[in-house]
mmCIF file of C-alpha atoms in Angstrom:
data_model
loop_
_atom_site.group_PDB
_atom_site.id
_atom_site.type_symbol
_atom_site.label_atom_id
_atom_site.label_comp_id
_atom_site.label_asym_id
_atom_site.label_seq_id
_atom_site.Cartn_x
_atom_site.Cartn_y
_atom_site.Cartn_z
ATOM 1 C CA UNK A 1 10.721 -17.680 5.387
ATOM 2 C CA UNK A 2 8.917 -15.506 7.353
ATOM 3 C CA UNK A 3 7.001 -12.024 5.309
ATOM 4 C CA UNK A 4 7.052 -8.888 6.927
ATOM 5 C CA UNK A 5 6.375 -8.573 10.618
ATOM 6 C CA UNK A 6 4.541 -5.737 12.486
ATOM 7 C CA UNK A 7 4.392 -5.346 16.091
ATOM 8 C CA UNK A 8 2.679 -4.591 17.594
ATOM 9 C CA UNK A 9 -0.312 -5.179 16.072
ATOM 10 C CA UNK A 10 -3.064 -3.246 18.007
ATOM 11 C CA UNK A 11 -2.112 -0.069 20.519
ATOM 12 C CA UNK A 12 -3.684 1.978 22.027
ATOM 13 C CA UNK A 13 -2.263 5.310 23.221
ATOM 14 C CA UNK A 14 -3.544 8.402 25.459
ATOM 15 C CA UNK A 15 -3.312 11.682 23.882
ATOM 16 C CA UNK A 16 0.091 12.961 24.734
ATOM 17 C CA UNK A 17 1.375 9.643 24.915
ATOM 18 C CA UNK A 18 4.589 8.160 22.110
ATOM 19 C CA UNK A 19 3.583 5.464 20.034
ATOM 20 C CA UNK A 20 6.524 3.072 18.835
ATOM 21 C CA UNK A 21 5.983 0.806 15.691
ATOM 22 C CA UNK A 22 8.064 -1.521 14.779
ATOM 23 C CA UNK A 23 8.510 -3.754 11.482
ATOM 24 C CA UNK A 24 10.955 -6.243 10.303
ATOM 25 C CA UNK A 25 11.480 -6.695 6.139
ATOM 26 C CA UNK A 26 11.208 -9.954 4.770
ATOM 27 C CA UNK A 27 14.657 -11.746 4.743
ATOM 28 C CA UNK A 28 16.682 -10.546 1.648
ATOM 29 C CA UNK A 29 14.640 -7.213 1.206
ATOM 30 C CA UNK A 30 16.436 -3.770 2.276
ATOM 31 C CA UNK A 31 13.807 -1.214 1.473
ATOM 32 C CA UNK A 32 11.316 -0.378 3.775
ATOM 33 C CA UNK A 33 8.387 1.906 3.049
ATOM 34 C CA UNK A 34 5.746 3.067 5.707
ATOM 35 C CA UNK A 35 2.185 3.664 4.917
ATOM 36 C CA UNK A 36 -0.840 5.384 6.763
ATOM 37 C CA UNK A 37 -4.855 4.098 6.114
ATOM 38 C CA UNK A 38 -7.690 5.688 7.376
ATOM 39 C CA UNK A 39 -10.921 3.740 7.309
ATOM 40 C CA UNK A 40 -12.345 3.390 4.120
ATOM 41 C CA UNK A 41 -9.270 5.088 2.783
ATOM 42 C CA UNK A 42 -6.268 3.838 0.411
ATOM 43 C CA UNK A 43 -2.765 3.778 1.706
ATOM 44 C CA UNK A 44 -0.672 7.359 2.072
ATOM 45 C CA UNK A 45 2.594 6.950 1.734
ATOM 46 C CA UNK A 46 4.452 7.860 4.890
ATOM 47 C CA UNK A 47 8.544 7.329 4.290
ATOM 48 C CA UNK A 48 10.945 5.194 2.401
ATOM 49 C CA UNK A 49 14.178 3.727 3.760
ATOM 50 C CA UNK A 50 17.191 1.664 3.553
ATOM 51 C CA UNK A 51 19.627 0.561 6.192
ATOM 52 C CA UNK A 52 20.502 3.780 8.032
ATOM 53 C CA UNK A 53 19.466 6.000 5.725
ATOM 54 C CA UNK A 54 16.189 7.953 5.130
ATOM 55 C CA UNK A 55 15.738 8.117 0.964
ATOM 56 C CA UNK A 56 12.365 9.736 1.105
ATOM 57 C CA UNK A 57 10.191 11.156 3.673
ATOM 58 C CA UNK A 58 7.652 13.361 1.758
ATOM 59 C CA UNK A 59 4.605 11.778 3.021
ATOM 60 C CA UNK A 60 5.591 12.295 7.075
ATOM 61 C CA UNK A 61 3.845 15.116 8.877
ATOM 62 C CA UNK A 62 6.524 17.972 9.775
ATOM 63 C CA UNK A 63 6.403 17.724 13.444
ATOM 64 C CA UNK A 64 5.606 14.910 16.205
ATOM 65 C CA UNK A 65 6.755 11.949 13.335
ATOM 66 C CA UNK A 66 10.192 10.073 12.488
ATOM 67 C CA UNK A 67 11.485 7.026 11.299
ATOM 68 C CA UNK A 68 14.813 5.001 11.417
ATOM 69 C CA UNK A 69 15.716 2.077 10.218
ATOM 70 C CA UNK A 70 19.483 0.893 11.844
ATOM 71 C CA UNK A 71 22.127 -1.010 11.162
ATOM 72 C CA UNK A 72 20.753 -3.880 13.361
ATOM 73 C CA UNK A 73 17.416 -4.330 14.308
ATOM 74 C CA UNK A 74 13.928 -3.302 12.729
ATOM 75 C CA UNK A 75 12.601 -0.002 11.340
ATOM 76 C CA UNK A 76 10.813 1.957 14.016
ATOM 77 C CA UNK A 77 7.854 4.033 13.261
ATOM 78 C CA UNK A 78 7.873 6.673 16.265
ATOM 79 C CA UNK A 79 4.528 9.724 16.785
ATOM 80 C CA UNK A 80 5.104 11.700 19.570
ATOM 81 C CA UNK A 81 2.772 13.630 21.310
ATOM 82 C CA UNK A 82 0.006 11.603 19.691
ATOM 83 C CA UNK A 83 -3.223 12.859 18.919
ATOM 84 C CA UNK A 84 -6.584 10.979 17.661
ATOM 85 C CA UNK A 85 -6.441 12.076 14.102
ATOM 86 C CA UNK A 86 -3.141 9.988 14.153
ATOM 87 C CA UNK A 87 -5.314 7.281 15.201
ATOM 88 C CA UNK A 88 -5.218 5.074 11.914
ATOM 89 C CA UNK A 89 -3.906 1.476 10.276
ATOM 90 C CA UNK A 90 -0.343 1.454 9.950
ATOM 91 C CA UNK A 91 1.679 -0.855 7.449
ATOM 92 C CA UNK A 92 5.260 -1.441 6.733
ATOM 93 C CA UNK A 93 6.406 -2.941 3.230
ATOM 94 C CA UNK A 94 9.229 -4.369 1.927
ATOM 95 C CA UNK A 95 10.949 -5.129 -1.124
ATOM 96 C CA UNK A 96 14.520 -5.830 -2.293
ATOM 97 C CA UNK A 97 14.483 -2.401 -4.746
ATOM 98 C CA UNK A 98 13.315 -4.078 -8.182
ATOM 99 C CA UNK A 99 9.834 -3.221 -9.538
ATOM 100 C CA UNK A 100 8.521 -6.453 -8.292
ATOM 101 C CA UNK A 101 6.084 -5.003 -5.508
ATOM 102 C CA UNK A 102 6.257 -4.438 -2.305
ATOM 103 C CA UNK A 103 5.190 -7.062 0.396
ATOM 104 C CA UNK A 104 3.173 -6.012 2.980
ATOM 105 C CA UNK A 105 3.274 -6.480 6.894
ATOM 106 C CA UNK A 106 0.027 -7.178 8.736
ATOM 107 C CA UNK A 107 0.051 -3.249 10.013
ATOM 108 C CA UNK A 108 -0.386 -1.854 13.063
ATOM 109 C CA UNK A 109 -3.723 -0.660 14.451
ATOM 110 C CA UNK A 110 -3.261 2.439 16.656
ATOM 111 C CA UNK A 111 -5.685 3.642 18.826
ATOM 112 C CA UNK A 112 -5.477 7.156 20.583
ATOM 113 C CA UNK A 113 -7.966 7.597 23.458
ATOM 114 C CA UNK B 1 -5.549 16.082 -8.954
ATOM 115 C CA UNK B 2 -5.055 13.050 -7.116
ATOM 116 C CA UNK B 3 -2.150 11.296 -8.405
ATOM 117 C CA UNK B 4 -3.567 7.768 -8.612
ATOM 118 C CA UNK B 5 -7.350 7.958 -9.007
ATOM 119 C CA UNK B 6 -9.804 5.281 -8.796
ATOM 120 C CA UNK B 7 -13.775 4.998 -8.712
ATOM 121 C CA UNK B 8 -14.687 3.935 -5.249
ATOM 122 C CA UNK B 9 -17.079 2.106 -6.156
ATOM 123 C CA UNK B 10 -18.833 0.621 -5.047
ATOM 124 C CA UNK B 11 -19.028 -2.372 -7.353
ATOM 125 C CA UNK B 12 -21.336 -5.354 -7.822
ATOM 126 C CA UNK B 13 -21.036 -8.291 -10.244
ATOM 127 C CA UNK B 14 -23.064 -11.351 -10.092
ATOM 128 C CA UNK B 15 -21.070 -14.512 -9.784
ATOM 129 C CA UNK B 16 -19.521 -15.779 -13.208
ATOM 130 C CA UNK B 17 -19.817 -12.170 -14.823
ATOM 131 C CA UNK B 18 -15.872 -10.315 -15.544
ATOM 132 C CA UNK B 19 -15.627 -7.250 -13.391
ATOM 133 C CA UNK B 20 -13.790 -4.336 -14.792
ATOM 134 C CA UNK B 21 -11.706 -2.227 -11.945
ATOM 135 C CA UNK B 22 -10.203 1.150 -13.952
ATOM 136 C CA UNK B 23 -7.481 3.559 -12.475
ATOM 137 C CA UNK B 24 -6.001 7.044 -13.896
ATOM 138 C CA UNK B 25 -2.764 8.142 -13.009
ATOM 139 C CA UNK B 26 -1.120 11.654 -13.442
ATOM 140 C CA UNK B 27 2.424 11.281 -13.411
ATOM 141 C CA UNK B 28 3.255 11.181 -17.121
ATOM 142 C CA UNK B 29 6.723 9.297 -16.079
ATOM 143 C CA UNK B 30 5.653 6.663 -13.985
ATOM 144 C CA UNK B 31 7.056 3.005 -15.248
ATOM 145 C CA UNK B 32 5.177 0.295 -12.738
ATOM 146 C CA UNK B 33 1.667 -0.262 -12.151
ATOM 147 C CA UNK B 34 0.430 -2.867 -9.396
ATOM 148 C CA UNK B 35 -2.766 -4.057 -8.735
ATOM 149 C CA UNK B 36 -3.227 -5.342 -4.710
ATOM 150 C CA UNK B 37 -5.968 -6.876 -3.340
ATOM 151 C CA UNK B 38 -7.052 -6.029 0.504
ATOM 152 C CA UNK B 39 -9.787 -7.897 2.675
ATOM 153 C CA UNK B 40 -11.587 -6.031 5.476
ATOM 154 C CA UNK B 41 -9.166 -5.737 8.277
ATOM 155 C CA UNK B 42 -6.408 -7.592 6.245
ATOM 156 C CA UNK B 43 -3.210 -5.796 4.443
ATOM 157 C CA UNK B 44 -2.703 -5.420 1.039
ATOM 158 C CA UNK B 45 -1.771 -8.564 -1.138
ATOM 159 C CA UNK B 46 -0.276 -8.413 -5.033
ATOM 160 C CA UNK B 47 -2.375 -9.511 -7.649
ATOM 161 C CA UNK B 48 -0.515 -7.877 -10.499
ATOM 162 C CA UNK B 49 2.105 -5.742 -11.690
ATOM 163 C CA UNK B 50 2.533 -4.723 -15.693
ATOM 164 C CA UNK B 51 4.746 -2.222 -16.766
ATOM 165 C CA UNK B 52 4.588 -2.662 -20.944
ATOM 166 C CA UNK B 53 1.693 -1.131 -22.907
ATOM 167 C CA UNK B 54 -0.683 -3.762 -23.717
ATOM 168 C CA UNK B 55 -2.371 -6.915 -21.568
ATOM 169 C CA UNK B 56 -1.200 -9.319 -19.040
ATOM 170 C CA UNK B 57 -2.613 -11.943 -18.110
ATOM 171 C CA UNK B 58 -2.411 -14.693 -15.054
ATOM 172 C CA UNK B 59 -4.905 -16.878 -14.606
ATOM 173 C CA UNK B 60 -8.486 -15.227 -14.234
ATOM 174 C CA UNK B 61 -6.847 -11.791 -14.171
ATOM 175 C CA UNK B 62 -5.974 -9.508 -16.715
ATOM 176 C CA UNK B 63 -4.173 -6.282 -16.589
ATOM 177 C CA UNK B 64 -4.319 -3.593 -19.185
ATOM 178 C CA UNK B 65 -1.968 -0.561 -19.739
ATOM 179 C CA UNK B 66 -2.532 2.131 -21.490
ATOM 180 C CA UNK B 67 0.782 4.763 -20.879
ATOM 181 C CA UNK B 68 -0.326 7.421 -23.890
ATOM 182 C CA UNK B 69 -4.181 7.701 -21.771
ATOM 183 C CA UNK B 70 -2.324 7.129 -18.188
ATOM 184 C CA UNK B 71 -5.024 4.438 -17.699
ATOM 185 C CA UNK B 72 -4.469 0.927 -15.749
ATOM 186 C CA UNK B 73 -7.052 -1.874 -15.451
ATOM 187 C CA UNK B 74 -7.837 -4.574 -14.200
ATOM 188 C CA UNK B 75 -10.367 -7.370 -15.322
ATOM 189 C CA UNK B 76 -11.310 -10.552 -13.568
ATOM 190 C CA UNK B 77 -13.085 -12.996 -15.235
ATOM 191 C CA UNK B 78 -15.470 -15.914 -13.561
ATOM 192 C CA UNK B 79 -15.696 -13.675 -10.773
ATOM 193 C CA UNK B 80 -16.303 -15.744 -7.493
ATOM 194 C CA UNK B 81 -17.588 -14.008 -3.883
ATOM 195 C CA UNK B 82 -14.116 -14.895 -2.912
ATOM 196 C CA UNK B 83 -12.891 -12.354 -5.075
ATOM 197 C CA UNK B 84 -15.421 -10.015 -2.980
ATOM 198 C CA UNK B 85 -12.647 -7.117 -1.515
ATOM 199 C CA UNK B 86 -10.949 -3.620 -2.328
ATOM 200 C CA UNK B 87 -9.040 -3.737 -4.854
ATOM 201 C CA UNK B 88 -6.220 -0.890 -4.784
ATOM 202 C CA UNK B 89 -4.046 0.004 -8.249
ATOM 203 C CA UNK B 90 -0.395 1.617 -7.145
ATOM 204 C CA UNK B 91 2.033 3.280 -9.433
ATOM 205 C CA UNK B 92 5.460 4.143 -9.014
ATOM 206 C CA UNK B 93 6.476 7.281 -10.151
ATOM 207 C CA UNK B 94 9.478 8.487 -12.257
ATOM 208 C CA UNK B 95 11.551 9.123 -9.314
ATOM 209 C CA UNK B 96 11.580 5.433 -8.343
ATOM 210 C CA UNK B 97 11.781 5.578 -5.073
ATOM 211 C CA UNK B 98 7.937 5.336 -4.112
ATOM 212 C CA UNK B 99 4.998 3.583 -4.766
ATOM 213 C CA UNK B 100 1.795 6.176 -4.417
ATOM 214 C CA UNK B 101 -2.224 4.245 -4.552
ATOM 215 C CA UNK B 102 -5.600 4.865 -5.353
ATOM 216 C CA UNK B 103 -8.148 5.599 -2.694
ATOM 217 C CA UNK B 104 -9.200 1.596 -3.976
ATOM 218 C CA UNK B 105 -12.161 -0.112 -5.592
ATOM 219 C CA UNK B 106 -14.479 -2.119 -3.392
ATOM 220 C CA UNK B 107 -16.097 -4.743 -5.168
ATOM 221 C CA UNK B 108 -18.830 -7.404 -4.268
ATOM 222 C CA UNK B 109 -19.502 -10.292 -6.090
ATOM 223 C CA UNK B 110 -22.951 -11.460 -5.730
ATOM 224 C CA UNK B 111 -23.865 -15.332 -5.391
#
């Protein structure tokens, strides 16, 4: 039973460049939260989702940021036009919706040169 | 105000000795309180989660929760330089829909 999968898990990016991240929930588990991390820095919440639908996106910047999660296939975590404040830790989670916790992917390290 | 607040330590406990990790919350309605444990470079792992008033306890750990102060904690007892990482208390909120974490705790424990 595989956890929560990131990939990839390092990238590096040119300014200007799109980043893509990708995460796939554990098996059973419909909700899908993104989170940011700076160094030396706790987790900001990014977005929350379920299949096809976006239930909260408070923590995403405005501009250059989305997420999706389909019908079929993973969530995707997509920064356009990055930048190298955007250059952080990024980690999906997962959970099935109960208040048991989320379970965390093994993030995404993006680096923007 | 921060809306899960933590001291960022950081921490040191010799080896044996109960560390005490403390978090403040502001969100008057919030219902679920976790307690994940991160190693440098690693993701976030579950410890704990407590959602009564009161203590909880699993194995060396212990959660506290105090709703009326807004004040989570954690205690570990026989602390072990294994237990050496940051340790980060998350709340969900009355909305339900998010879970929102302290900045973290980092905390050595000293052989």
């Amino acid at each position: 039973n595989a956890g929560v999968m990131q990939n990839p898990r390092h990238l590096v990016r040119r300014r200007g460049q799109e980043a893509r991240l990708r995460c796939s929930p554990m098996k059973g588990h419909s909700h899908v939260y993104w989170y940011r991390q700076l160094p030396e820095e706790g987790l900001k919440f990014m977005v929350y989702l379920q299949k096809e639908n976006i239930i909260d996106e408070s923590g995403m910047p405005k501009e250059r940021f989305s997420a999706e999660f389909p019908k079929e296939g993973p969530s995707i975590l997509r920064i356009q036009q990055v930048v190298r404040g955007d250059s952080a830790a990024y980690f999906c989670a997962s959970s099935t919706g109960t208040d048991y916790g989320y379970t965390f992917g093994s993030g995404t390290r993006l680096t923007v040169v | 105000q921060k809306e899960v607040e933590q001291n960022s330590g950081p921490l040191s406990v010799p080896e044996g000795a109960i560390a005490s990790l403390n978090c403040t919350y502001s969100d008057r309605g919030s219902q679920s309180f976790f307690w994940y444990r991160q190693y440098s470079g690693k993701s976030p792992e579950l410890i704990m989660f407590i959602y009564s008033n009161g203590d909880k306890e699993d194995g060396r750990f212990t959660a506290q929760l105090n709703k009326a102060s807004q004040y989570v904690s954690l205690l570990i007892r026989d602390s072990q330089p294994s237990d050496s990482a940051t340790y980060l208390c998350a709340v969900k909120g009355s909305n339900n829909n998010d879970m929102r974490f302290g900045a973290g705790t980092r905390l050595t424990v000293k052989p």
